[in-house]
Amino acid sequence: MPQSIFYGIVICCAIIISCECIQVLWRSGNPEYFELWGENYMLILIGHFFERLTVPFLMALYTYFTYIKLRVGKIFCLVWQIMLIGAIISVALEQDFTNILYYIKLIAYGFNMIILIKLWQVIDDNLNSKKEEDTWS
């Protein structure tokens, strides 16, 4: 995995995590919501927060360990593309069109999808160059 792709994935995941943290801080400080839901509001908010963080957190963590210790294959790209599609659908269903963080998260997820497509192409190029070397040997 090239270093630029690694940093791109990790930075996009950090942006998503930061946006989720800011959004939870904003929502937890709103007394209208707390009056409406009572004490259960914080439990709902924390559960929703951890549900939203699973995909970017695990993706960044797994990418780090594969960058340091392992090689990355096409299955890596395929699995994380599917996970990102699910996360994009989940965020898009929020329909919080007045919140700028909503758009930032969608853009960061989109960039992660593009980066994984680029990584797929890099893996393809490496496989093709290996095959050419093997045929010439």
Coordinates of C-alpha atoms in Angstrom, one line a residue:
M1 CA 0.0 0.0 0.0
P2 CA 1.5 3.3 -1.0
Q3 CA 2.0 5.8 1.8
S4 CA -0.2 8.5 0.2
I5 CA -3.2 6.0 0.1
F6 CA -2.6 5.1 3.7
Y7 CA -2.6 8.7 4.9
G8 CA -5.6 9.5 2.7
I9 CA -7.6 6.7 4.4
V10 CA -6.5 7.6 7.9
I11 CA -7.1 11.3 7.4
C12 CA -10.6 10.8 6.0
C13 CA -11.5 8.5 8.9
A14 CA -10.1 11.1 11.4
I15 CA -12.3 13.7 9.8
I16 CA -15.4 11.5 10.1
I17 CA -14.6 10.7 13.7
S18 CA -14.0 14.4 14.5
C19 CA -17.3 15.4 12.9
E20 CA -19.2 12.7 14.9
C21 CA -17.6 13.9 18.2
I22 CA -18.5 17.5 17.5
Q23 CA -22.0 16.5 16.5
V24 CA -22.5 14.5 19.8
L25 CA -21.1 17.5 21.8
W26 CA -23.6 19.8 20.1
R27 CA -26.5 17.5 20.6
S28 CA -25.7 16.7 24.2
G29 CA -25.6 20.4 25.1
N30 CA -29.1 21.1 23.6
P31 CA -31.6 21.2 26.5
E32 CA -34.6 20.8 24.2
Y33 CA -33.7 17.3 23.3
F34 CA -32.9 16.4 26.9
E35 CA -36.3 17.7 28.1
L36 CA -38.0 15.7 25.3
W37 CA -36.4 12.4 26.0
G38 CA -35.3 12.6 29.6
E39 CA -32.4 10.5 31.0
N40 CA -32.7 8.0 28.1
Y41 CA -31.5 10.7 25.7
M42 CA -27.9 10.4 26.8
L43 CA -28.0 6.6 26.4
I44 CA -29.5 7.0 22.9
L45 CA -26.9 9.6 22.0
I46 CA -24.0 7.4 23.2
G47 CA -25.3 4.3 21.5
H48 CA -25.8 6.3 18.2
F49 CA -22.3 7.7 18.6
F50 CA -20.6 4.4 19.0
E51 CA -22.6 2.9 16.1
R52 CA -21.4 5.7 13.9
L53 CA -17.8 5.4 14.9
T54 CA -17.4 1.7 14.2
V55 CA -16.8 1.8 10.5
P56 CA -14.3 4.7 10.4
F57 CA -12.5 3.6 13.6
L58 CA -12.1 0.0 12.5
M59 CA -11.1 1.0 9.0
A60 CA -8.4 3.3 10.2
L61 CA -7.1 0.7 12.7
Y62 CA -7.2 -2.1 10.3
T63 CA -5.5 0.0 7.6
Y64 CA -2.7 0.9 10.0
F65 CA -2.0 -2.7 11.0
T66 CA -2.1 -3.9 7.3
Y67 CA 0.2 -1.0 6.4
I68 CA 2.7 -1.9 9.1
K69 CA 2.5 -5.7 9.1
L70 CA 0.7 -7.1 6.1
R71 CA 0.1 -6.7 2.5
V72 CA -3.2 -5.4 1.1
G73 CA -5.2 -7.4 -1.4
K74 CA -8.3 -6.8 -3.4
I75 CA -10.4 -8.4 -0.7
F76 CA -9.4 -5.6 1.6
C77 CA -10.8 -3.1 -0.9
L78 CA -13.9 -5.0 -1.6
V79 CA -14.8 -5.5 2.1
W80 CA -14.2 -1.9 3.0
Q81 CA -16.1 -0.6 0.0
I82 CA -19.2 -2.6 1.2
M83 CA -18.7 -1.3 4.7
L84 CA -18.4 2.3 3.4
I85 CA -21.5 1.9 1.3
G86 CA -23.4 0.8 4.4
A87 CA -22.0 3.7 6.4
I88 CA -22.9 6.2 3.7
I89 CA -26.4 5.0 3.6
S90 CA -26.7 5.2 7.3
V91 CA -25.4 8.8 7.4
A92 CA -27.5 9.8 4.4
L93 CA -30.7 8.5 6.1
E94 CA -30.0 11.1 8.9
Q95 CA -31.2 13.8 6.4
D96 CA -29.7 16.6 8.5
F97 CA -29.5 19.0 5.7
T98 CA -28.9 22.1 7.9
N99 CA -25.8 20.7 9.5
I100 CA -22.5 21.3 7.8
L101 CA -21.0 18.2 9.6
Y102 CA -23.5 16.1 7.7
Y103 CA -22.0 17.2 4.4
I104 CA -18.4 16.9 5.6
K105 CA -19.0 13.3 6.7
L106 CA -20.5 12.4 3.3
I107 CA -17.6 14.0 1.5
A108 CA -15.1 12.2 3.7
Y109 CA -16.8 8.8 3.1
G110 CA -16.8 9.6 -0.7
F111 CA -13.1 10.3 -0.6
N112 CA -12.5 7.1 1.2
M113 CA -14.4 5.2 -1.5
I114 CA -12.3 7.0 -4.2
I115 CA -9.1 6.1 -2.4
L116 CA -10.1 2.5 -2.2
I117 CA -10.8 2.4 -5.9
K118 CA -7.4 3.9 -6.5
L119 CA -5.8 1.3 -4.2
W120 CA -7.6 -1.4 -6.3
Q121 CA -6.0 0.0 -9.4
V122 CA -2.5 0.1 -7.7
I123 CA -2.9 -3.6 -6.7
D124 CA -4.0 -4.4 -10.3
D125 CA -1.0 -2.6 -11.7
N126 CA 1.3 -4.5 -9.4
L127 CA -0.2 -7.8 -10.3
N128 CA 0.1 -7.1 -14.0
S129 CA 3.7 -6.0 -13.7
K130 CA 4.5 -9.2 -11.7
K131 CA 2.9 -11.3 -14.5
E132 CA 4.9 -9.5 -17.1
E133 CA 8.1 -10.1 -15.2
D134 CA 7.3 -13.8 -14.8
T135 CA 6.6 -14.2 -18.5
W136 CA 9.9 -12.6 -19.4
S137 CA 11.8 -14.8 -16.9

